Short mmCIF file of C-alpha atoms and ligand atoms in Angstrom, two decimals:
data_model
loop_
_atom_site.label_atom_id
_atom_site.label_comp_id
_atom_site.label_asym_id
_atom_site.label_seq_id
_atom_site.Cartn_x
_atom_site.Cartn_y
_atom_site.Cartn_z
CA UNK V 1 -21.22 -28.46 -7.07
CA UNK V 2 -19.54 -26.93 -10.51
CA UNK V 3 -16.34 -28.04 -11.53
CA UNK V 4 -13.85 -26.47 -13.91
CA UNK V 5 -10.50 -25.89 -14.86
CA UNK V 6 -8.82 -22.34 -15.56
CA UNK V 7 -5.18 -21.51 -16.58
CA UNK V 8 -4.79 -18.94 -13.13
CA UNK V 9 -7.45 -18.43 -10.01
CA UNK V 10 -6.53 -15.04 -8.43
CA UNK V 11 -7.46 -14.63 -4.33
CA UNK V 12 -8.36 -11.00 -3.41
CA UNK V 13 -9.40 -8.01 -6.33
CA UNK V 14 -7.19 -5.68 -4.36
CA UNK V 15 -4.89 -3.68 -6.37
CA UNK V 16 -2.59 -6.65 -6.61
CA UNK V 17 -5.01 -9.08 -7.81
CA UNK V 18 -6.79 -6.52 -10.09
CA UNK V 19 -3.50 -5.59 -11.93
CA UNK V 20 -2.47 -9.01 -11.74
CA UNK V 21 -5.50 -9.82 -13.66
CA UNK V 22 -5.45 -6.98 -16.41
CA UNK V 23 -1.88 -7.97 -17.02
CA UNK V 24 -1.98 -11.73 -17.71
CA UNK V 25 -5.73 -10.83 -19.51
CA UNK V 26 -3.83 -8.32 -22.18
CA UNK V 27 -0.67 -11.38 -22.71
CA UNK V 28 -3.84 -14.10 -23.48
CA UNK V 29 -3.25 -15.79 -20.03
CA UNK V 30 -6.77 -16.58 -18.68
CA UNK V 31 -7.14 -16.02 -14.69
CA UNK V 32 -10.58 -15.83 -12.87
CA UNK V 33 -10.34 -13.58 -9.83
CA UNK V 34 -12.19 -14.18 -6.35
CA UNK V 35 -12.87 -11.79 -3.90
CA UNK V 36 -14.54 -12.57 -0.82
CA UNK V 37 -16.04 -8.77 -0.71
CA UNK V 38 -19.03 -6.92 -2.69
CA UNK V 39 -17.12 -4.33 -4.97
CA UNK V 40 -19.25 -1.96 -3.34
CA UNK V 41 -17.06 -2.62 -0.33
CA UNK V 42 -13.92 -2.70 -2.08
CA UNK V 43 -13.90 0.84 -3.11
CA UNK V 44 -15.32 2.12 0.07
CA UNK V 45 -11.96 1.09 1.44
CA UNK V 46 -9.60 4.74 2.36
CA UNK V 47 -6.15 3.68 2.03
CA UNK V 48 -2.98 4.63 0.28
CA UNK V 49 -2.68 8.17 -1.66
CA UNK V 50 0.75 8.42 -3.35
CA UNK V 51 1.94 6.41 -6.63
CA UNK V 52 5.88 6.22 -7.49
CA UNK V 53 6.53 6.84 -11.60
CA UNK V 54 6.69 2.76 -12.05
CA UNK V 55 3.08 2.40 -10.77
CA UNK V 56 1.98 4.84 -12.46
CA UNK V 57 3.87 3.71 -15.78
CA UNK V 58 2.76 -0.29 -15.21
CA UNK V 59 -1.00 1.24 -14.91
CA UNK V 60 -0.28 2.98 -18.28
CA UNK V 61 1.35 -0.05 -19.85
CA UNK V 62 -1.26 -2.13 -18.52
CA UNK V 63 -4.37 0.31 -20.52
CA UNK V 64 -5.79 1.72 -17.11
CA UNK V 65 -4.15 5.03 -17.04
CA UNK V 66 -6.25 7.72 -18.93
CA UNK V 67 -8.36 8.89 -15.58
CA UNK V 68 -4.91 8.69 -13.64
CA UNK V 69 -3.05 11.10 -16.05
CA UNK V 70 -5.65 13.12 -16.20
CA UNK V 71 -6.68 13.26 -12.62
CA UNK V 72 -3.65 13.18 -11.08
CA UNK V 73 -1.61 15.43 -9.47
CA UNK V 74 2.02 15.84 -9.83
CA UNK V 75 4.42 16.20 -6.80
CA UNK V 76 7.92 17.16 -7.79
CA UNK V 77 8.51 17.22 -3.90
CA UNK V 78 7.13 16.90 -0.20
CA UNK V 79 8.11 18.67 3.06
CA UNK V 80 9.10 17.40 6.31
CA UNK V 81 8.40 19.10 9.43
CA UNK V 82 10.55 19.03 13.09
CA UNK V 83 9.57 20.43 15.91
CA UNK V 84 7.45 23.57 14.09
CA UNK V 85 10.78 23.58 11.02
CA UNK V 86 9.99 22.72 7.65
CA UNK V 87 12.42 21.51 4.94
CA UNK V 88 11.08 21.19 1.23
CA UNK V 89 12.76 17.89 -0.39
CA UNK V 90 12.34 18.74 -4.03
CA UNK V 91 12.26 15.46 -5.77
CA UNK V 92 12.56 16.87 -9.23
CA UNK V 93 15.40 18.83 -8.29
CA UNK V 94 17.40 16.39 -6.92
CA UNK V 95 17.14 13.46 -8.98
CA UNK V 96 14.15 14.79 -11.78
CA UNK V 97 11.78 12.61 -10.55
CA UNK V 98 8.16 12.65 -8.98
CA UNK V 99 4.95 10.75 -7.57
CA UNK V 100 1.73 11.51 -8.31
CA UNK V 101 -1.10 11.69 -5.62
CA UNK V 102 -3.96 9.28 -7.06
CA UNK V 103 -6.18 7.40 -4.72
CA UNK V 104 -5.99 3.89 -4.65
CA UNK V 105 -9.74 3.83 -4.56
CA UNK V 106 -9.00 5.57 -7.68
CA UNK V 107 -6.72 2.91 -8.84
CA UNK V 108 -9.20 -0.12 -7.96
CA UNK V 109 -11.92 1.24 -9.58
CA UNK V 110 -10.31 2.49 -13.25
CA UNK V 111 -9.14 -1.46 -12.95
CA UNK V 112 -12.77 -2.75 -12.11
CA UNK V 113 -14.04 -0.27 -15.09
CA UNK V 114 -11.51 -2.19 -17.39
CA UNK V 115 -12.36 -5.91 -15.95
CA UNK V 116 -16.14 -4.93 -16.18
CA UNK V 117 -15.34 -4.05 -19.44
CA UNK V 118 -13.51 -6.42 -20.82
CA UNK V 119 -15.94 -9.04 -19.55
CA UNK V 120 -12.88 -11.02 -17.66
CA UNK V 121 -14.66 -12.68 -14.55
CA UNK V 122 -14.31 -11.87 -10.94
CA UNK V 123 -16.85 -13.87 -8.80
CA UNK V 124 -17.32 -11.00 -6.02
CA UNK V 125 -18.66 -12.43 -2.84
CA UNK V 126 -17.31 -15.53 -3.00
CA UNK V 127 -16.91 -17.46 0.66
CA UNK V 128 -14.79 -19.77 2.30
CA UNK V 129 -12.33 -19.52 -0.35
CA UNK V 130 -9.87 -22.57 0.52
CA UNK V 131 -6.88 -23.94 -1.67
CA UNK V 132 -5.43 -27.07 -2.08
CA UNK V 133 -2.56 -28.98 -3.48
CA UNK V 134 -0.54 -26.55 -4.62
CA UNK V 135 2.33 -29.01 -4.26
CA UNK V 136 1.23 -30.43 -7.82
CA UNK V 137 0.94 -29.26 -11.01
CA UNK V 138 -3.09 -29.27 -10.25
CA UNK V 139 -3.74 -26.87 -7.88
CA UNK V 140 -7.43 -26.92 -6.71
CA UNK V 141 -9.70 -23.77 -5.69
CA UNK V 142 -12.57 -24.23 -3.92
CA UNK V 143 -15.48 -21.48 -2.86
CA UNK V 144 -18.95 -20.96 -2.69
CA UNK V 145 -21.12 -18.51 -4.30
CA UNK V 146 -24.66 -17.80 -3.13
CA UNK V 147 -25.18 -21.16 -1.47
CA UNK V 148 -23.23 -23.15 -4.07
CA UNK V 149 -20.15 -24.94 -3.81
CA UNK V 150 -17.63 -24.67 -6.71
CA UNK V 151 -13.86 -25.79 -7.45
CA UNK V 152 -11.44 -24.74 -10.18
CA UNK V 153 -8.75 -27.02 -11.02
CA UNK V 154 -5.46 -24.82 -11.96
CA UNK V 155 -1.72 -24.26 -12.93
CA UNK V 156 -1.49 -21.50 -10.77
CA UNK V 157 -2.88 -19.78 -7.81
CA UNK V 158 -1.96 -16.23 -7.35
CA UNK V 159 -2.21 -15.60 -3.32
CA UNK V 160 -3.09 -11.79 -3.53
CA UNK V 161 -6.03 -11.85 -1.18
CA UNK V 162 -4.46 -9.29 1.71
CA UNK V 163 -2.67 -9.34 5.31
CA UNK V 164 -5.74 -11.78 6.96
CA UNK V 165 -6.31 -13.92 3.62
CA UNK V 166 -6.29 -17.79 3.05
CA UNK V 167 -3.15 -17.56 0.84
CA UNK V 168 -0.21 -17.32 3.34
CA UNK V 169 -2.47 -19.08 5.78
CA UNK V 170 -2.43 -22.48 4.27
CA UNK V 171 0.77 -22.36 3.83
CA UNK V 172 2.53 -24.82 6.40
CA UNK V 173 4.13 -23.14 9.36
CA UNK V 174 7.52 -24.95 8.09
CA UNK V 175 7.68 -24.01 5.29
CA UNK V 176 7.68 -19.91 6.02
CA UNK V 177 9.75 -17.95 7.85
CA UNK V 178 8.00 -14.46 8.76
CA UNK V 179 9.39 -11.13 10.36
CA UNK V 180 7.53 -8.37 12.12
CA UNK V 181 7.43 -5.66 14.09
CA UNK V 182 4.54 -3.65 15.61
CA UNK V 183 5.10 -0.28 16.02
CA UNK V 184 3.17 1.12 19.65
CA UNK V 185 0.91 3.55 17.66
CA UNK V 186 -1.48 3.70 14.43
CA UNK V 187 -2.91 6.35 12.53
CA UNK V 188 -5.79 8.18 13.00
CA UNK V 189 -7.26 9.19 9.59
CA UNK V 190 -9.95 11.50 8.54
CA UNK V 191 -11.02 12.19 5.04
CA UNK V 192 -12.45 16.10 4.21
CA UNK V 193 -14.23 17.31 0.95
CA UNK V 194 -11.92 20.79 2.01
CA UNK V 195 -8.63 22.40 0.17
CA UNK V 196 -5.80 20.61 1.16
CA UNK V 197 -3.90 23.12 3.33
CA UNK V 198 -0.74 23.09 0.98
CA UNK V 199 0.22 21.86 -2.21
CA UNK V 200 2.26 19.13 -1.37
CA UNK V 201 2.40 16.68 1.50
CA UNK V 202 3.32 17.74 4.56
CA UNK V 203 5.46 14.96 7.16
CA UNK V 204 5.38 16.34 10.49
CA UNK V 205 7.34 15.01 13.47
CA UNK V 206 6.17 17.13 16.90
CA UNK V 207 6.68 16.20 20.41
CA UNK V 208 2.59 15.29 20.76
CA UNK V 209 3.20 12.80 17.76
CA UNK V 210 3.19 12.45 14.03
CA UNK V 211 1.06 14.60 11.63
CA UNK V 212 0.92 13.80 7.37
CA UNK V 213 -1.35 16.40 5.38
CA UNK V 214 -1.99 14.58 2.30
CA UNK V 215 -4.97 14.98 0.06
CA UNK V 216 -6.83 13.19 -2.68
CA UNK V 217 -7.76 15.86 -5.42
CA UNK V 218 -7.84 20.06 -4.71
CA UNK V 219 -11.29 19.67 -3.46
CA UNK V 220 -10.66 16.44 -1.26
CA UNK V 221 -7.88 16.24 1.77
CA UNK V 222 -6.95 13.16 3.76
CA UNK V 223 -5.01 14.50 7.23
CA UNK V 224 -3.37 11.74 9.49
CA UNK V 225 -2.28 12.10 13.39
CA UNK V 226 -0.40 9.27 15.33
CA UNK V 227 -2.29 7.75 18.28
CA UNK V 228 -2.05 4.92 20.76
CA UNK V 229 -2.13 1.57 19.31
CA UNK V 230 -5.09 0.81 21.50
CA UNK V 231 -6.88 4.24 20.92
CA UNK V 232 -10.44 3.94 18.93
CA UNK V 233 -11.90 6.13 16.54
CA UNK V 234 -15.07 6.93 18.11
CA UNK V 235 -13.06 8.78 20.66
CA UNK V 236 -12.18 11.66 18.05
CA UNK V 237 -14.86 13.92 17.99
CA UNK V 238 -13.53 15.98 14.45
CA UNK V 239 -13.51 18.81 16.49
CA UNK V 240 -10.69 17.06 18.94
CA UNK V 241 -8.61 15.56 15.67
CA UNK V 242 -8.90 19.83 13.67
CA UNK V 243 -7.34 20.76 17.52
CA UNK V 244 -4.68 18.25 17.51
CA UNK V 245 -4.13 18.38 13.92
CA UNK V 246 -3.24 22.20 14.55
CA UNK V 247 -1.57 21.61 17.61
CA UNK V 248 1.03 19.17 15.43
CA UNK V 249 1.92 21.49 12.74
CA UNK V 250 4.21 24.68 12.31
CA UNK V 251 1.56 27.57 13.06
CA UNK V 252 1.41 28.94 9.64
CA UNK V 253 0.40 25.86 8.07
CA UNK V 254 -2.34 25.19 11.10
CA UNK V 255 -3.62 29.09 10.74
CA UNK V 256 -4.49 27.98 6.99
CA UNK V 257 -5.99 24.60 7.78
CA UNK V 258 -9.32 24.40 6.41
CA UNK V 259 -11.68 22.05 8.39
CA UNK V 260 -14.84 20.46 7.66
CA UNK V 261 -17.09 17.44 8.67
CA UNK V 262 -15.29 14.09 8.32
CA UNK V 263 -16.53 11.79 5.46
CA UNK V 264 -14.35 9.10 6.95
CA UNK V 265 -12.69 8.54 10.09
CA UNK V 266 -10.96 5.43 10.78
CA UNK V 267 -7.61 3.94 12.57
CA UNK V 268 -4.80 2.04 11.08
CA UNK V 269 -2.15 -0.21 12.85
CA UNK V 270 1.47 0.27 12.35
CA UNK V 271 3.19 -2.94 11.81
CA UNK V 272 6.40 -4.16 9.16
CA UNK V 273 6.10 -7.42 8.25
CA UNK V 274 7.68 -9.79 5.51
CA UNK V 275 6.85 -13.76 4.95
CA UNK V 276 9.56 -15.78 3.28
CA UNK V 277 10.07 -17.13 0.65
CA UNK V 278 6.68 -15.84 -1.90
CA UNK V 279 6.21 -19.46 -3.80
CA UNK V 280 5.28 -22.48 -2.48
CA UNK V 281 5.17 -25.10 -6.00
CA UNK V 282 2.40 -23.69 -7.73
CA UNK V 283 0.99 -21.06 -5.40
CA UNK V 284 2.86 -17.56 -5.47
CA UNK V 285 2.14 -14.68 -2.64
CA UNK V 286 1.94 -10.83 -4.18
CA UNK V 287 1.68 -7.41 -2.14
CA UNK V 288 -0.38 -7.38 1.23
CA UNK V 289 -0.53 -11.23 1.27
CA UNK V 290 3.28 -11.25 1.76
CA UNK V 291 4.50 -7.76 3.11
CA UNK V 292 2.93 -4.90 5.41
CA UNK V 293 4.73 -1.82 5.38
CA UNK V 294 3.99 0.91 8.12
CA UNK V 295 1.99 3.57 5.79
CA UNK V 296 5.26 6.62 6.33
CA UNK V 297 7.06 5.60 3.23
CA UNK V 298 3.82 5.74 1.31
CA UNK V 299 5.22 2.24 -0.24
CA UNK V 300 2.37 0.20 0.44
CA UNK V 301 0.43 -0.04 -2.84
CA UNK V 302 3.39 0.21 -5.12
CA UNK V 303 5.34 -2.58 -3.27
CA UNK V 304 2.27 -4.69 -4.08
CA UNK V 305 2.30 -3.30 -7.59
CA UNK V 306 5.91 -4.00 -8.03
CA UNK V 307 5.52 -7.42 -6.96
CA UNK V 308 2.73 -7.94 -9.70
CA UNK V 309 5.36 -6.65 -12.23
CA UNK V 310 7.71 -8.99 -11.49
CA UNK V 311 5.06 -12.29 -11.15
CA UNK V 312 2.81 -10.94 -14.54
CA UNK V 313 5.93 -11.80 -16.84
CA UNK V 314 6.68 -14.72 -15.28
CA UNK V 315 3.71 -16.47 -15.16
CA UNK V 316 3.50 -15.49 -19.24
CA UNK V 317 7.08 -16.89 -19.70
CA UNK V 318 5.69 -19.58 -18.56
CA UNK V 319 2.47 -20.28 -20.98
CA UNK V 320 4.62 -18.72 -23.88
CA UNK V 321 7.91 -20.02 -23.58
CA UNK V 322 7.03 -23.21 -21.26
CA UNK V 323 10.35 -21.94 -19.35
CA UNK V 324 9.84 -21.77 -15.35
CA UNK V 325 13.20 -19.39 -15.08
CA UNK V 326 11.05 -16.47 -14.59
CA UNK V 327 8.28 -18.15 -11.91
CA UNK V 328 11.96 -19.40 -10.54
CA UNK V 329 13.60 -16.23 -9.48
CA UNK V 330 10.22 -14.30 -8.44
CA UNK V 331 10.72 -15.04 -5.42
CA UNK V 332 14.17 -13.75 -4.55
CA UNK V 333 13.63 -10.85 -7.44
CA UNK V 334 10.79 -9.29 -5.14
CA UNK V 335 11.80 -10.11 -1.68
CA UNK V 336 15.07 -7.83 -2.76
CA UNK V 337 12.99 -5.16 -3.32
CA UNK V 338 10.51 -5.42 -0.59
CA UNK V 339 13.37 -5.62 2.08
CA UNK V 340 14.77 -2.02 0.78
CA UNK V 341 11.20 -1.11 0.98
CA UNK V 342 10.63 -2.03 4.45
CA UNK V 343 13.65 -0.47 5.64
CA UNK V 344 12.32 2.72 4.31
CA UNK V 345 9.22 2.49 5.42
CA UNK V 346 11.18 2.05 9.07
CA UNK V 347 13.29 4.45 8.83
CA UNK V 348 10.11 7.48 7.92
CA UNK V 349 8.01 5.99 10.42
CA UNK V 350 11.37 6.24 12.84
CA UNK V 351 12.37 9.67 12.09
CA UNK V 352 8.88 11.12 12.37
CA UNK V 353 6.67 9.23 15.04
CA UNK V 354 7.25 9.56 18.79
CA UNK V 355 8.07 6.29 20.34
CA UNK V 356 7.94 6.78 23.73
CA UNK V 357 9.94 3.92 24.67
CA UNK V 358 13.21 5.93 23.90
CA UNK V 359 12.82 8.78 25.49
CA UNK V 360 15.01 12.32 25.53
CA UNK V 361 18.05 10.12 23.72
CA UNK V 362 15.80 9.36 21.05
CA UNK V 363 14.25 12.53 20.51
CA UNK V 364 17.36 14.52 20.05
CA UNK V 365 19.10 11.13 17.67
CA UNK V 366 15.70 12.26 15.58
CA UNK V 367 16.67 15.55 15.89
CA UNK V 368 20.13 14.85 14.30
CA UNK V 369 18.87 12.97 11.75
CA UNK V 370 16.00 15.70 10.73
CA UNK V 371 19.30 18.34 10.83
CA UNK V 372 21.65 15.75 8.55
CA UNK V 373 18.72 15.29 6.08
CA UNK V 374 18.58 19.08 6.00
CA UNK V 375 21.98 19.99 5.79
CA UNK V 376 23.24 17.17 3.07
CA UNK V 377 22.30 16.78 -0.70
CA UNK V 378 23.56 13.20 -0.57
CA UNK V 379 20.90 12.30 2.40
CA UNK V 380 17.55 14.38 0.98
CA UNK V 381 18.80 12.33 -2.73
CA UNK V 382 18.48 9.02 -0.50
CA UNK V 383 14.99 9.90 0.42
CA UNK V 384 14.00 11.15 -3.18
CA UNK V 385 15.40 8.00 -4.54
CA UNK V 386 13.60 5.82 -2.04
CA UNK V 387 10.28 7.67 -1.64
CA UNK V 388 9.74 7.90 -5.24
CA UNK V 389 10.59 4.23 -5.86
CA UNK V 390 13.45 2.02 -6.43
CA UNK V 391 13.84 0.15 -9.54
P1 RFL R 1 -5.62 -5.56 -0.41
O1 RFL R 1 -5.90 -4.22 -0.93
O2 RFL R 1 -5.79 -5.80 1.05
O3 RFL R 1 -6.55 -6.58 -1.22
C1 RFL R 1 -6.71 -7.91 -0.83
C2 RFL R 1 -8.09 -8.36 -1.27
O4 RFL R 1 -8.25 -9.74 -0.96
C3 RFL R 1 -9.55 -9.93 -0.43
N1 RFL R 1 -9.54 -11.14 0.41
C4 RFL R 1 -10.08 -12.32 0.03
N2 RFL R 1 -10.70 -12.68 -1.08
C5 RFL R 1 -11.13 -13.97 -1.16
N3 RFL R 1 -10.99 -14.87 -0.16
C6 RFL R 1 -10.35 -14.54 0.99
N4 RFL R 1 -10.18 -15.42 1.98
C7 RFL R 1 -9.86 -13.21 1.12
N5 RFL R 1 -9.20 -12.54 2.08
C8 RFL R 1 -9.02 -11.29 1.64
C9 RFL R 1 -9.82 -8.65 0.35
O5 RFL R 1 -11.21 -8.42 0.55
C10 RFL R 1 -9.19 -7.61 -0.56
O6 RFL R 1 -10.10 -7.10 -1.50
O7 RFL R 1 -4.14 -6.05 -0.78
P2 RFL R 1 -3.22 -5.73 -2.07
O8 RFL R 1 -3.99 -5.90 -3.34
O9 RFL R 1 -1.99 -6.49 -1.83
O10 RFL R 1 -2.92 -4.17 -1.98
C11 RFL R 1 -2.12 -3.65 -0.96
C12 RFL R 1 -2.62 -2.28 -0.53
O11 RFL R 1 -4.01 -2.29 -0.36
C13 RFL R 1 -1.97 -1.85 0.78
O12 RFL R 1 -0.57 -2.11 0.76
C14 RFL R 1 -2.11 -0.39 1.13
O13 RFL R 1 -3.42 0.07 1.04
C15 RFL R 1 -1.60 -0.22 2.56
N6 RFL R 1 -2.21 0.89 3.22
C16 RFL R 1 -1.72 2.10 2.94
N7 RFL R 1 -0.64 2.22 2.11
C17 RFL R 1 -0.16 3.41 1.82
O14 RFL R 1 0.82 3.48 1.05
N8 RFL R 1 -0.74 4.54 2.35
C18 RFL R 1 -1.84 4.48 3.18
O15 RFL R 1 -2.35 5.48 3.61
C19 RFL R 1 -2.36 3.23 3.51
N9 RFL R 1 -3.42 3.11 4.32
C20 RFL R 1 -3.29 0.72 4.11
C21 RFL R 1 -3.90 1.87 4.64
C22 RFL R 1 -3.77 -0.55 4.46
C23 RFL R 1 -4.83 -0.70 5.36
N10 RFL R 1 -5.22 -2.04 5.74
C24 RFL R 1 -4.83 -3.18 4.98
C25 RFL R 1 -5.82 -2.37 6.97
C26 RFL R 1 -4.98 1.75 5.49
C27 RFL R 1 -5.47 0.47 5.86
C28 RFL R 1 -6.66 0.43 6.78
C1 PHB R 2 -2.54 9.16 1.97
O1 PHB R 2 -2.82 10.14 1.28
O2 PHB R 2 -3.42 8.40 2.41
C2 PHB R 2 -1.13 8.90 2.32
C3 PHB R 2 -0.14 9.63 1.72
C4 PHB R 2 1.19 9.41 2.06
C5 PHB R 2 1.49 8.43 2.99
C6 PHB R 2 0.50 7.68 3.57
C7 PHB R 2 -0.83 7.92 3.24
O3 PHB R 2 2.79 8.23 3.32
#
């Protein structure tokens, strides 16, 4: 067995972890990441698309945004669809602000490139990560590597390591309160080296069931429909997702739809859920770890980014200043923010998906809604404010 002691031992090389990493390497802090994955299999993981301005400004601050800028694309709006209706919510318009489309595969591997480079250490692979006493001032880290067993004595662990890691899990039932609700349906993505069908993203609500037109670059498109919670991939020939794709959005849009063989097709569950509080003595929980947003709000990533904004500078308050107020109030700084978060996130998915508990009352309140959000400044400003991110 090896034995040694670091200053921080980050779980997971997500996009939490990763950034998390970058930004206490750049203040002097040192932190060894472990991630139980090969980093192969880390970026051939299709998830979120959209970044609000303060992702993509902490990426910038944080030396990883070249590729991004350049790369990038700028949306100064999106458009929801009803029923066959579209309404354009122009962000820029409204309240001058914008996202930009950017993979998070993207994201993950500009902040490998600048680990790699920097020659900070993750230990990819590593298994049966388990933590201990992080009631004390000595937290412990244990793993093994190819065989062999290792432990890192710490001040800190950083619990970034996902919905099913070991963070949150060894955290005593007592001690956490948790919240949750799973939505009846998930997402049925596929990924297509075609056009995207329209220059922005398109949010479609249609009696079959939800339809998002999103895309990854002008060559690349990712298309989403909503399915049964129990439904399974393998059961969508691409032929049957192109026909229900169409059969979900307003016909001029599906007449320009350009199809193509799937690169990847997978399904994602719809679920909102928030542990309380994030610290627990010296271990602190950041983005997936803590929170699951249904993917509608497109808050995912940044929520887990904004949470690594708020624990970076507190964590280097900490070794510079030897003051704990900032590791103090992380908690209740982020949970503030993730709970306006989540209620986005519910309210898109709510507005948009069919839920076929609620039947013909529901349908026409989400009719209301769709014509209130059309018809008032004050409600399209409330979803430009929230869907390109909240202080
Ligand atoms: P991640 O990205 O899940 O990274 C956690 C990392 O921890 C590792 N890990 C462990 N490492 C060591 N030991 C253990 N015991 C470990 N257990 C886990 C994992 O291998 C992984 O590398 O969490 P992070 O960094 O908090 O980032 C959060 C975002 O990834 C997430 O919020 C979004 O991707 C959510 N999400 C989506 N968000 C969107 O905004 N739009 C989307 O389209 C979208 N699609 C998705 C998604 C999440 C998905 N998941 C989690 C199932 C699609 C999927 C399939
Ligand atoms: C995506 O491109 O994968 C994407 C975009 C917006 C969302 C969710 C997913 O709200």
């Amino acid at each position: 067995m090896t034995a040694r002691r670091v200053q921080v031992v980050i779980i997971g090389a997500g996009p939490a972890g990763l950034t998390l990493g970058r930004l206490l390497e750049r203040a002097g802090v040192e932190a060894v990441i472990l991630e139980r994955r090969s980093p192969d299999y880390v970026l051939g993981r299709i998830r979120a698309g959209v970044l609000e301005q303060g992702t993509a400004d902490l990426l910038e601050g944080a030396g990883v945004g070249d590729r991004m800028r350049a790369e990038g694309l700028i949306h100064d709006g999106i458009e929801i669809g009803f029923d066959g209706e579209t309404r354009r919510i122009d962000f820029d318009a409204l309240i001058g602000r914008h996202v930009i489309v950017y993979g998070q595969t993207e994201v993950t591997r500009d902040l490998m490139a600048a680990r790699a480079e920097s020659g900070a250490e993750t230990v990819y692979e590593a298994a049966d990560v388990s933590i201990a006493g992080f009631d004390t001032v000595r937290p412990i880290v244990r793993y093994r590597k190819d065989g062999v067993a290792h432990e890192i004595t710490c001040d800190f662990i950083a619990g970034c390591d996902g919905f099913h890691g070991v963070s949150r899990a060894s955290v005593p039932p007592s001690a956490l309160r948790t919240f949750e609700r799973i939505y009846p349906f998930g997402w049925l993505g596929v990924l297509v080296d075609r056009p995207p069908v329209a220059e922005e993203l398109i949010y479609a609500h249609h009696e079959r069931g939800f339809a998002l037109c999103s895309m990854r670059s002008p060559r690349r498109s990712r298309y989403y429909v909503q399915v049964p919670a129990e439904e399974k991939a393998d059961a969508w020939s691409d032929d049957r997702f192109w026909d229900e794709l169409r059969a979900r959005l307003d016909p001029v849009t599906a007449e320009k739809l350009a199809t193509g063989p799937s690169i990847e097709k997978s399904i994602a569950p719809l679920r909102s859920f928030v542990a309380e509080p994030l610290r627990f003595g010296r271990l602190f929980l950041a983005g997936d770890a803590a929170h699951i947003v249904p993917p509608t709000g497109a808050k995912g990533l940044n929520l887990a980014m904004a949470d690594v904004r708020a624990l970076a500078p507190a964590l280097i308050e900490f070794y510079d200043d030897r003051s704990e107020a900032g590791i103090d109030a992380y908690s209740a700084k982020a949970l503030s923010r993730i709970w306006k978060a989540e209620r986005f996130s519910w309210w898109m998915t709510s507005l948009l998906h069919v839920f076929p508990e609620t039947g013909d009352f529901g349908r026409r309140i989400q009719r209301a809604e769709f014509d209130y959000l059309s018809g008032s400044r004050a409600a399209q400003e409330s979803l430009a404010e929230n869907y390109t991110g909240l202080p």
